[in-house]
Amino acid sequence: MVSQLRIYRIREGLMDEWLDLFFGKLIDLHALVGIPVPAAWRNTADPQEFVWIREFRSAETVEEQEREFFSAPERIALGDVRGTYVESLQVRVFEPMEVQ
């Protein structure tokens, strides 16, 4: 498994709409193509920052799973989500380690 930590700066005034879309549609659309979203946070010190995690089967399947997600008719119907809501983003990729 490999995880992405995604840090988004949501456009001013759009956080409530973003949260409705994210929790109302995007999490389920990710699940449809086997990309779990186990956690999401809103930064209390910076109300425009939204952080979330999504998980992939392996580093080798990320591109395939993303392609499947973005080509799903339900996702296409949402239009340019990033362009509408996301001012900037950072993606960090993590692999699990055993905690001892």
Coordinates of C-alpha atoms in Angstrom, one line a residue:
M1 CA 0.0 0.0 0.0
V2 CA 1.0 3.6 -0.6
S3 CA -0.7 6.7 0.7
Q4 CA -0.8 10.3 -0.5
L5 CA -1.0 13.1 2.0
R6 CA -2.7 15.9 0.1
I7 CA -2.5 19.5 1.3
Y8 CA -5.0 21.9 -0.4
R9 CA -5.4 25.6 -0.1
I10 CA -9.1 26.2 -0.9
R11 CA -10.1 29.4 -2.6
E12 CA -11.3 32.2 -0.4
G13 CA -15.0 31.8 0.5
L14 CA -15.4 28.3 -1.0
M15 CA -14.5 26.0 2.0
D16 CA -18.1 25.2 2.9
E17 CA -18.9 24.3 -0.7
W18 CA -15.7 22.3 -0.9
L19 CA -16.5 20.4 2.2
D20 CA -20.0 19.6 0.9
L21 CA -18.6 18.3 -2.3
F22 CA -15.7 16.4 -0.7
F23 CA -17.9 14.6 1.9
G24 CA -21.0 14.4 -0.2
K25 CA -19.5 13.0 -3.4
L26 CA -15.7 12.8 -3.7
I27 CA -15.1 10.2 -1.0
D28 CA -17.7 7.9 -2.4
L29 CA -16.3 8.3 -6.0
H30 CA -12.8 7.4 -4.7
A31 CA -14.3 4.3 -3.0
L32 CA -15.9 3.2 -6.2
V33 CA -12.5 2.8 -7.8
G34 CA -10.8 1.3 -4.8
I35 CA -9.1 4.4 -3.4
P36 CA -10.0 4.7 0.3
V37 CA -10.0 8.1 2.0
P38 CA -9.3 7.2 5.6
A39 CA -8.8 10.8 7.0
A40 CA -9.4 14.5 6.3
W41 CA -8.7 17.6 8.4
R42 CA -9.4 21.3 8.2
N43 CA -6.5 23.3 9.7
T44 CA -7.8 25.3 12.7
A45 CA -5.0 27.8 12.4
D46 CA -5.5 28.4 8.7
P47 CA -9.2 28.1 7.7
Q48 CA -8.3 27.8 3.9
E49 CA -6.1 24.7 4.4
F50 CA -7.6 21.3 3.9
V51 CA -5.5 18.1 4.4
W52 CA -6.5 14.6 3.5
I53 CA -5.2 11.1 2.8
R54 CA -6.0 8.7 0.1
E55 CA -4.6 5.1 -0.2
F56 CA -3.6 3.1 -3.2
R57 CA -2.9 -0.6 -3.6
S58 CA 0.7 0.0 -4.5
A59 CA 3.0 2.6 -5.9
E60 CA 2.7 0.8 -9.3
T61 CA -1.1 1.2 -9.4
V62 CA -1.4 4.9 -8.5
E63 CA -1.5 6.1 -12.2
E64 CA -4.0 3.3 -13.1
Q65 CA -6.3 4.0 -10.2
E66 CA -6.2 7.8 -10.7
R67 CA -7.0 7.3 -14.4
E68 CA -9.9 5.1 -13.4
F69 CA -11.1 7.7 -10.9
F70 CA -10.9 10.7 -13.3
S71 CA -12.5 8.8 -16.2
A72 CA -15.5 7.7 -14.1
P73 CA -18.7 9.3 -15.6
E74 CA -19.7 10.5 -12.1
R75 CA -16.3 12.3 -11.7
I76 CA -16.5 13.7 -15.3
A77 CA -19.9 15.2 -14.5
L78 CA -18.4 17.2 -11.6
G79 CA -16.3 19.2 -14.1
D80 CA -13.1 21.1 -13.1
V81 CA -13.1 20.5 -9.4
R82 CA -9.5 21.5 -8.8
G83 CA -9.8 24.6 -10.9
T84 CA -12.9 25.7 -9.1
Y85 CA -12.0 25.1 -5.5
V86 CA -8.3 24.5 -5.2
E87 CA -5.9 27.5 -5.2
S88 CA -2.8 25.4 -4.6
L89 CA -1.9 21.8 -3.6
Q90 CA 0.9 19.7 -2.4
V91 CA 1.1 15.9 -2.6
R92 CA 3.4 13.8 -0.5
V93 CA 3.7 10.1 -1.0
F94 CA 4.2 7.7 2.0
E95 CA 4.7 4.0 2.4
P96 CA 3.8 2.4 5.7
M97 CA 6.4 1.4 8.2
E98 CA 6.1 -1.0 11.1
V99 CA 5.9 0.7 14.4
Q100 CA 7.8 -1.1 17.1

